[in-house]
XYZ file of C-alpha atoms in Angstrom:
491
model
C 20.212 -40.155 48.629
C 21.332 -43.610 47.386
C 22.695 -46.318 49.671
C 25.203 -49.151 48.097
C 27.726 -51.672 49.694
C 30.638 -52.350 48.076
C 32.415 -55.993 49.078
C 35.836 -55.646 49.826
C 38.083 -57.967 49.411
C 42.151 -55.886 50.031
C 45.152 -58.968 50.397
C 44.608 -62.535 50.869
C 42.811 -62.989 53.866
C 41.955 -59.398 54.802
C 37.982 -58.318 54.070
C 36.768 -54.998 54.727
C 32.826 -54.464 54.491
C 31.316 -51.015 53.868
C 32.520 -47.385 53.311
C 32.396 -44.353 54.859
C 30.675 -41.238 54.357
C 32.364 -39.460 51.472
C 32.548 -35.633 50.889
C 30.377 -36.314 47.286
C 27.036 -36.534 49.318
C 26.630 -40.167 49.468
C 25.381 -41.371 52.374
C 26.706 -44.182 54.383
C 26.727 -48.008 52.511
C 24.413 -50.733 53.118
C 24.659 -54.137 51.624
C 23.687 -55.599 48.370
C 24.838 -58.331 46.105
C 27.362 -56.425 43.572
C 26.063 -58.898 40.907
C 22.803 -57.023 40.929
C 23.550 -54.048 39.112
C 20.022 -53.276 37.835
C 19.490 -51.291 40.842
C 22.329 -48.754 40.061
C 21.873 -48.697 36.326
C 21.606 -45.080 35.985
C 23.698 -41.956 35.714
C 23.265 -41.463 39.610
C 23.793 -44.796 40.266
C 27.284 -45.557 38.429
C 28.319 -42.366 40.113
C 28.138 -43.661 43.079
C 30.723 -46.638 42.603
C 32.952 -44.055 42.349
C 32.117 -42.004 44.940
C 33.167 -45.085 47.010
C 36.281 -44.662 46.099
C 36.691 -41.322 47.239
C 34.837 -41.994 50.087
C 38.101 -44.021 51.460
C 40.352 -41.410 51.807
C 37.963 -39.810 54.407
C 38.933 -42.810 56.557
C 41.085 -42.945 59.779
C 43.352 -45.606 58.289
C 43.640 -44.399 54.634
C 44.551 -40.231 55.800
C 44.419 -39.442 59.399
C 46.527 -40.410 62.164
C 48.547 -43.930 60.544
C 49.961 -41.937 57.406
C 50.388 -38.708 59.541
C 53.034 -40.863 61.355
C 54.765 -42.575 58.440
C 54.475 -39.404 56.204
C 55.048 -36.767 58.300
C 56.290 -37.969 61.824
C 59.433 -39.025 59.590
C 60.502 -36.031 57.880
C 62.940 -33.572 59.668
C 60.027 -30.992 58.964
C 58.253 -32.613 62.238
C 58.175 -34.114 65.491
C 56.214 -36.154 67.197
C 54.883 -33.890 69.602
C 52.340 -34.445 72.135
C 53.158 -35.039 75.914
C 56.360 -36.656 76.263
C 55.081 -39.581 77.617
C 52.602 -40.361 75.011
C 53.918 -42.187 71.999
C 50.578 -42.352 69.908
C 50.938 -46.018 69.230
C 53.905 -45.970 67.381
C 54.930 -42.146 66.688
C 58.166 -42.146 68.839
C 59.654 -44.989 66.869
C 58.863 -43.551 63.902
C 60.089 -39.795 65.007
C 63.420 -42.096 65.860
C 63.467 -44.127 62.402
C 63.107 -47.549 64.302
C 60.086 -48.938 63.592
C 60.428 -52.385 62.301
C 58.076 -54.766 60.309
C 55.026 -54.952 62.778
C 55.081 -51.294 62.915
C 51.141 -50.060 62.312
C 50.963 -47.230 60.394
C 52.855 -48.995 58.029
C 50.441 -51.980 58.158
C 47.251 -49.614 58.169
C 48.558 -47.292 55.430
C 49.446 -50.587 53.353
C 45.807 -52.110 54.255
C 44.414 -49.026 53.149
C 45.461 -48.316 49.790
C 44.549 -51.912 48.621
C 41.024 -50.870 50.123
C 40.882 -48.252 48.285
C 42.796 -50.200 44.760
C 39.625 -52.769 45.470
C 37.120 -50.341 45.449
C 38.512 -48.866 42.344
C 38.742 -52.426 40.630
C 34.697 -52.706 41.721
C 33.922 -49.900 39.923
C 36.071 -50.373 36.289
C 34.355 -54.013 36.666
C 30.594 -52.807 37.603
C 30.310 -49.498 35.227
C 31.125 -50.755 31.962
C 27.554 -52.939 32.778
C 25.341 -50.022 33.422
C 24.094 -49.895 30.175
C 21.506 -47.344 30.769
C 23.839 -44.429 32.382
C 25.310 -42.380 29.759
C 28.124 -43.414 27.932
C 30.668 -40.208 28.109
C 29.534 -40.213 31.842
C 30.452 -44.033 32.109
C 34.204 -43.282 30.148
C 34.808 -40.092 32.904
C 34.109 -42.221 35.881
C 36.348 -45.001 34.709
C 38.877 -42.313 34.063
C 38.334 -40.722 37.321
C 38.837 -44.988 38.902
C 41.954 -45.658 37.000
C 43.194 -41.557 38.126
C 42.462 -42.806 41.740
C 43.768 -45.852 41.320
C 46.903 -44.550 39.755
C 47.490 -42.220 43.143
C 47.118 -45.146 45.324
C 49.843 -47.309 43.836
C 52.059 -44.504 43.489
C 52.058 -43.801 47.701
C 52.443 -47.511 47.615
C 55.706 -47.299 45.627
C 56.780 -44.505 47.246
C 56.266 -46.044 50.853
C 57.315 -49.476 50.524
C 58.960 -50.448 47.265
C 57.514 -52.850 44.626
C 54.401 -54.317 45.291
C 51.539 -56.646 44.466
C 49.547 -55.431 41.351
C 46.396 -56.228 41.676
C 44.183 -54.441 38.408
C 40.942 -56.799 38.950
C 38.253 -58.418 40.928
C 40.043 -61.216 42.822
C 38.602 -65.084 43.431
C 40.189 -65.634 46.616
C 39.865 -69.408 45.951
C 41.810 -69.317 42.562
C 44.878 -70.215 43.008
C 46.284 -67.754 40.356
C 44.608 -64.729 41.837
C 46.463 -65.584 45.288
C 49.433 -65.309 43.537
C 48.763 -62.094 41.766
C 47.603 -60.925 45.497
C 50.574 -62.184 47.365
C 53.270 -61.517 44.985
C 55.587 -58.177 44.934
C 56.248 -56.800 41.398
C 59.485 -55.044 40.535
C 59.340 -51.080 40.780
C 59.795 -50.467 37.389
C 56.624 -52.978 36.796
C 54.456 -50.791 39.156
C 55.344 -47.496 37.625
C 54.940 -48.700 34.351
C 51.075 -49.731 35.593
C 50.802 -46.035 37.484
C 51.655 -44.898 33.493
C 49.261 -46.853 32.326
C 46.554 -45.827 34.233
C 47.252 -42.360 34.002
C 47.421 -42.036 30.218
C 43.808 -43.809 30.173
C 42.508 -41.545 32.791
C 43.820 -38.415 30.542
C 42.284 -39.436 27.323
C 38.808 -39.191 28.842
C 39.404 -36.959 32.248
C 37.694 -33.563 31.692
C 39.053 -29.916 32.442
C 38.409 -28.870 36.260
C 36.695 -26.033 34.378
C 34.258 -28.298 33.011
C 32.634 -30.128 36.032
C 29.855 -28.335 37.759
C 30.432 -26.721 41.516
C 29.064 -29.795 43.080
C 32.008 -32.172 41.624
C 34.635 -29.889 41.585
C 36.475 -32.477 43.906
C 36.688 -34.971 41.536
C 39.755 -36.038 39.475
C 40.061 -34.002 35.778
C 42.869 -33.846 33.083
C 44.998 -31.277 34.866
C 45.474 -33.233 37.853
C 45.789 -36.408 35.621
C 48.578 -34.821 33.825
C 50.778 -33.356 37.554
C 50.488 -36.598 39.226
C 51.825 -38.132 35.533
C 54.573 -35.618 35.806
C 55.320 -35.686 39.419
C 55.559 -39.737 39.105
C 57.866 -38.826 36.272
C 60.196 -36.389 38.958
C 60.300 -39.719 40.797
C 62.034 -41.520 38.319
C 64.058 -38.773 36.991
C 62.503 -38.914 33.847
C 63.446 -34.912 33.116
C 62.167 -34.407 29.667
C 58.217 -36.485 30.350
C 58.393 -34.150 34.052
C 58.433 -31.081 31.480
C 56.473 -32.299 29.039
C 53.624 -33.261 31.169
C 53.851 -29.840 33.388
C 53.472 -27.690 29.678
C 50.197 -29.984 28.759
C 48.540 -27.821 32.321
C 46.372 -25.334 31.537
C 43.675 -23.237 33.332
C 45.866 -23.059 36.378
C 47.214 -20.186 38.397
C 48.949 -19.394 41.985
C 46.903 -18.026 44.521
C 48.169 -14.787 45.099
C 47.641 -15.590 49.384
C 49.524 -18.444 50.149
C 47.983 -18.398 53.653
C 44.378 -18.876 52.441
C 44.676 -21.721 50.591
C 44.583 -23.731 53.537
C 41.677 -21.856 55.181
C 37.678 -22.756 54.115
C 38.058 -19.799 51.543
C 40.921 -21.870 49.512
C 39.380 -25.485 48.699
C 39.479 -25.956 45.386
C 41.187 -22.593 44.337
C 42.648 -21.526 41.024
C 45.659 -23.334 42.531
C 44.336 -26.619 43.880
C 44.420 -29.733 41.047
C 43.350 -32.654 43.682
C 42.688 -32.475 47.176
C 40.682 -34.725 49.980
C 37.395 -32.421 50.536
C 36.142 -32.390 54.455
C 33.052 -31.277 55.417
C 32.114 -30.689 58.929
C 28.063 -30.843 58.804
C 26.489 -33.580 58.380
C 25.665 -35.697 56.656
C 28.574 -35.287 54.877
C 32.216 -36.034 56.782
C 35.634 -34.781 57.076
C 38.867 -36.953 57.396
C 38.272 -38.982 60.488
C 40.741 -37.597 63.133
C 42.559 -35.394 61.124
C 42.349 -31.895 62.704
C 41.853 -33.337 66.268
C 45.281 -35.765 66.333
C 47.433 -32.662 65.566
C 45.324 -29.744 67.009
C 47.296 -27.260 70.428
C 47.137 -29.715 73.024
C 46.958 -28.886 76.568
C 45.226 -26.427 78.594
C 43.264 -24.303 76.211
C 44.075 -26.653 73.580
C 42.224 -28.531 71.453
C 43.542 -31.388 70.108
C 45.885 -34.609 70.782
C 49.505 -32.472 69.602
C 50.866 -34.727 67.486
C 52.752 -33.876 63.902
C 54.622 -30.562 65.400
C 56.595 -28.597 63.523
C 60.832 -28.589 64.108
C 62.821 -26.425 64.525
C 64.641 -27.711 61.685
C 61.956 -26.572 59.495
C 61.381 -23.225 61.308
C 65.360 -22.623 60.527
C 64.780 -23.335 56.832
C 62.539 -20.440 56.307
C 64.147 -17.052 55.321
C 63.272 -13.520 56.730
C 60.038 -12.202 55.565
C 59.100 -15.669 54.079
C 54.995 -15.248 54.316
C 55.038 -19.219 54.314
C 56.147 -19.606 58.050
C 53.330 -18.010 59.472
C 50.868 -19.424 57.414
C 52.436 -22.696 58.394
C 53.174 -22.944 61.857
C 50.918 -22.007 64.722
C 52.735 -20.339 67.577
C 52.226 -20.792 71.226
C 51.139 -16.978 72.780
C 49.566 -15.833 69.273
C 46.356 -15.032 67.827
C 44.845 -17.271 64.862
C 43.068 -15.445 61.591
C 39.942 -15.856 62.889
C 40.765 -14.154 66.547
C 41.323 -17.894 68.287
C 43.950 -17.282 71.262
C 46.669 -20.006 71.241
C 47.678 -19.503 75.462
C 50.990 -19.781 77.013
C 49.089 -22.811 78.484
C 49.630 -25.341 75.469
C 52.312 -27.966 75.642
C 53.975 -27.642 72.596
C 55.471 -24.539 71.038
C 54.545 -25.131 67.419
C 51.616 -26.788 65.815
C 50.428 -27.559 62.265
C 48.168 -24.892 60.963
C 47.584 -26.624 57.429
C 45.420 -29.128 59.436
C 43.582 -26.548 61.641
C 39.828 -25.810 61.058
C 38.073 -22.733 62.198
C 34.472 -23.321 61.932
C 34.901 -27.237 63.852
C 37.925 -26.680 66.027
C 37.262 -29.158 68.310
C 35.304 -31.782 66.136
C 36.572 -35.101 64.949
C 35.232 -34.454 61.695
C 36.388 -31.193 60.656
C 36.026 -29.042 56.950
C 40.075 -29.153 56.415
C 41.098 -30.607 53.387
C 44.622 -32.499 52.096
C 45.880 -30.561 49.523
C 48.079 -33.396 47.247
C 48.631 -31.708 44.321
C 48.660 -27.895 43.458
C 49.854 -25.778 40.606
C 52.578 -24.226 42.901
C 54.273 -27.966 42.685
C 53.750 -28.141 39.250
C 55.901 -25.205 38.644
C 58.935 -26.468 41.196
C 58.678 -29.854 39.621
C 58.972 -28.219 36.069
C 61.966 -25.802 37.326
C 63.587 -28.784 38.641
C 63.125 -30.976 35.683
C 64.540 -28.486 33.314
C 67.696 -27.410 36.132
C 68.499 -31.070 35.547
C 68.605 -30.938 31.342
C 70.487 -27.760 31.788
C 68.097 -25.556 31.222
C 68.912 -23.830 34.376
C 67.783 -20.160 32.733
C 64.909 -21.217 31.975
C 64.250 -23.087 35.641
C 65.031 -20.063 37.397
C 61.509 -17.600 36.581
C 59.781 -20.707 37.620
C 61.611 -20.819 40.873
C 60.940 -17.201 41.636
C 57.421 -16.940 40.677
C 56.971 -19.047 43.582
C 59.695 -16.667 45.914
C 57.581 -13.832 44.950
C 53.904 -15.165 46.158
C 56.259 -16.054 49.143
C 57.273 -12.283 49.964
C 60.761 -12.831 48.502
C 62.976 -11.681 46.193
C 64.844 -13.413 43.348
C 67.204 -16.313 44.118
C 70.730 -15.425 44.283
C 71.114 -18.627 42.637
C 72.721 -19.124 39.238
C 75.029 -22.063 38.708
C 73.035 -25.531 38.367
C 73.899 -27.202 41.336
C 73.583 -23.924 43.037
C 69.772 -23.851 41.513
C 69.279 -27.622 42.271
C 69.956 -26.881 46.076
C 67.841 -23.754 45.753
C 64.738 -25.689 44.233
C 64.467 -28.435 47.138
C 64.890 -25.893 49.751
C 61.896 -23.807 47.975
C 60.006 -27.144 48.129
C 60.412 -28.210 51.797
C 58.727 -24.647 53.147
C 56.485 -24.248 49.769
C 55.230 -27.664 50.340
C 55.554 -27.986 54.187
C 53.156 -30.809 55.747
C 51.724 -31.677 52.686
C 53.468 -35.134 53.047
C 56.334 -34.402 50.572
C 59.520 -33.825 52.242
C 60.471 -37.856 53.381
C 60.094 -38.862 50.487
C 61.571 -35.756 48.740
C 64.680 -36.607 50.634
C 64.830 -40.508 49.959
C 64.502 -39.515 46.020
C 67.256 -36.558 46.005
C 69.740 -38.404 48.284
C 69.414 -35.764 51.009
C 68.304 -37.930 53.887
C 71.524 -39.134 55.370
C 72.598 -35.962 55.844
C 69.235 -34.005 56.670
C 68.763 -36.552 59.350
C 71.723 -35.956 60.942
C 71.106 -32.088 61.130
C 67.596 -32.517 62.559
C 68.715 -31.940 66.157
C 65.990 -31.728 68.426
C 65.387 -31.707 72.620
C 65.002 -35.453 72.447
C 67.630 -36.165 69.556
C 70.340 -33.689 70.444
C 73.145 -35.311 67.595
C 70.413 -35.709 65.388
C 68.551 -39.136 64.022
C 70.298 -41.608 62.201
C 69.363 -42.470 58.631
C 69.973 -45.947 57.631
C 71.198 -46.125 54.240
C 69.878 -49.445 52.459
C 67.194 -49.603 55.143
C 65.334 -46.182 55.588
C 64.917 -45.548 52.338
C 61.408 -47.713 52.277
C 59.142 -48.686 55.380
C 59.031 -52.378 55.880
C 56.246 -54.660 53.870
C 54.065 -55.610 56.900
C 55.386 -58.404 59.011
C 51.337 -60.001 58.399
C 51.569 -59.529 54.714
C 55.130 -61.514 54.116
C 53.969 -64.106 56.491
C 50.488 -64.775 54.146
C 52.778 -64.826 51.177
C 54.633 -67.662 52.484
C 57.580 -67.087 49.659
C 56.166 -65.436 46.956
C 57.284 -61.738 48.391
C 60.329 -60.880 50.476
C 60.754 -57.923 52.888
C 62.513 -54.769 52.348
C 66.058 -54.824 53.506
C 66.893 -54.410 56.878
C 63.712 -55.753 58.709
């Protein structure tokens, strides 16, 4: 198994050495100068520049606890849980939508994703050099840099606005590249770059079906083509969101909703990208990510955090299999004949995160399911509600009822559709680290806020219009760009 270190070099002054164990089988990095490429000049060894890149998302700061709290903490869909008296760093203040611009999951999920753009810019600099690794191979793996790339910026944009671009190896002593590190680009200017990627990562992105069992976690053309679309929902461009969702193919619903969040349901018929964990060694799972939101408490087996509200068990509708597979009750019995006591401090826990086979290891099998066909089909009911092709939207919207245990939505009118499509996303795509920013784009927040009344926010939390919408550039960040960027409104 081949070693390699890849030098990072993230914002300004911030370095980052090494990577972690990825789920691709790559053990963990050593050093060598990335100017000596001879030693990686094969098929194996431009794979593993690459493999670097998915190796980030394994990482405490890039998936686990940080973006737990900014993601999911957030959303009316979940508390902080946990004891009372244990804020988890920073998770009260962002349960109560006050965190300000020193906040750190805000600084470590910002930190991370220019990590992870680095690593990417490493590899579309070093692979085009292996001349002895096979060319199609070399044009997929670029493809499969610019995809990951792509979904990097686009939780950047999403979390905090516009945003350095930074699409190349940086000399941190040239003045111009300081710029280009320490200077925010308009939104429009980062989606445009996010397009960009994603149409090069298409052209040369293989089917899912066509990579071999061992790689089915990396990027192909399907998931290419939802993240192209679901960037598209973003900016309400209706027409490209349809567009893109009719160039998937070789995609289906799992019939069991429930089991595509157990070992038995990575990389389904359903599943278009998601993080792969592996418990054994030597490969890793996503550092933290089981433990930080397993029961906690006597009998438990985890910290508690991330719980699911009550606001979110309201939203589901009688007989809605989604709830169950969902939410883990106190006083029940898990799939796999684990007892959840009466002992456990919180009354609901995440169940998407659990894992079976490593329940109490920091390193569990779980994956993060970020894209799935079942979105594909919301995003394509919603785009065509909004053209007015609300006939047509509403099949869409009930093939995903149906693998729910429901019956057709009474829904009919267009607005009466629109309302019924986000509902059908918040418990479809529950603690998948949607719904925030699901409200910021469709203008619910103010009001969903207010609703999300809770034991320790009894009239609700208060949504800051102008301010909430985006979490705040970190505090470290604006004070390295000494002009060149501003900070979002309101910190």
């Amino acid at each position: 198994m081949k070693k390699i270190y890849i030098s990072m070099f993230a914002l300004s002054a911030l370095f980052f050495t090494g990577c972690q164990d990825d789920f691709l089988d790559v053990n963990p990095t050593q050093s060598i100068p990335t100017s000596d490429t001879e030693l990686y000049n094969s098929d194996s060894g431009a794979k593993t520049f690459v493999t670097a890149i998915y190796s980030k998302f394994l990482d405490w700061d890039m998936s686990s606890f940080g973006w737990i709290g900014l993601a999911s903490i957030t959303s009316d869909d979940a508390d902080k849980g946990s004891s009372p008296g244990d804020s988890g760093t920073d998770k009260d203040v962002l349960d109560a939508l006050t965190y300000n611009s020193s906040n750190p999951s805000a600084e470590s999920t910002f930190i991370a994703q220019y990590d992870g753009i680095n690593r990417c810019n490493q590899a579309l600099a070093i692979i085009p050099k292996l001349d002895k690794a096979d060319p199609a191979l070399r044009e997929r793996l670029m493809g499969e840099a610019k995809f990951l790339r792509a979904f990097m910026y686009f939780t950047l944009v999403k979390c905090y606005g516009g945003v350095p671009i930074v699409d190349r190896l940086q000399n941190p002593t040239s003045e111009e590249d300081k710029k280009m590190l320490l200077t925010r680009k308009p939104v429009a200017e980062v989606y445009a770059f996010i397009e960009k990627d994603l149409a090069d990562a298409i052209a040369v992105l293989p089917l899912k079906s066509a990579y071999s069992a061992d790689e089915k976690e990396r990027a192909s053309k399907g998931a290419a083509y939802a993240l192209l679309a679901k960037v598209s929902l973003y900016q309400k461009k209706w027409q490209q969101v349809v567009d893109n969702c009719n160039l998937i193919t070789g995609y289906s619903l799992n019939p069991s909703y429930a089991k595509m969040f157990r070992l038995e349901g990575e990389n389904d018929i359903e599943s278009m990208f998601e993080i792969n964990g592996h418990g054994a060694v030597p490969t890793k799972g996503i550092q933290g990510y089981s433990n930080v939101q397993g029961a906690r408490g006597a009998g438990g087996w985890g910290w508690g955090f991330n719980t699911p509200s009550q606001s979110l068990l309201n939203a589901y509708e009688t007989g809605d299999l989604r709830k169950d597979a969902t939410i883990i009750f106190r006083n029940s019995t898990l799939y796999d004949g684990r007892v959840v006591p009466s002992t456990v401090e919180n009354a609901m826990y995440n169940f998407k995160a659990y894992s079976s086979s490593f329940t109490d290891a920091w390193e569990t099998d779980a994956n993060i399911k970020y894209l799935r066909y079942g979105e594909v089909l919301l995003m394509k009911a919603e785009a065509l509600n909004e053209l007015g092709q609300t006939s047509a939207a509403i099949p869409l919207l009930n093939d995903i009822r149906h693998r729910a245990g429901l019956g057709d939505t009474p829904a009919t009118s267009q607005a009466a559709v629109r309302t019924a499509i986000w509902k059908e996303r918040r418990v479809e795509l529950a603690f998948e680290f949607d719904r925030f920013f699901d409200l910021v784009r469709t203008g619910q927040a103010k009001a969903a806020f207010a609703a999300d009344k809770s034991e320790f926010f009894p009239n609700g939390r208060t949504f800051t219009e102008g301010k909430n919408e985006l979490f705040p550039i970190p505090a470290t960040f604006i004070i390295q760009a000494n002009g060149l960027s501003q900070q979002n409104p309101g910190y």
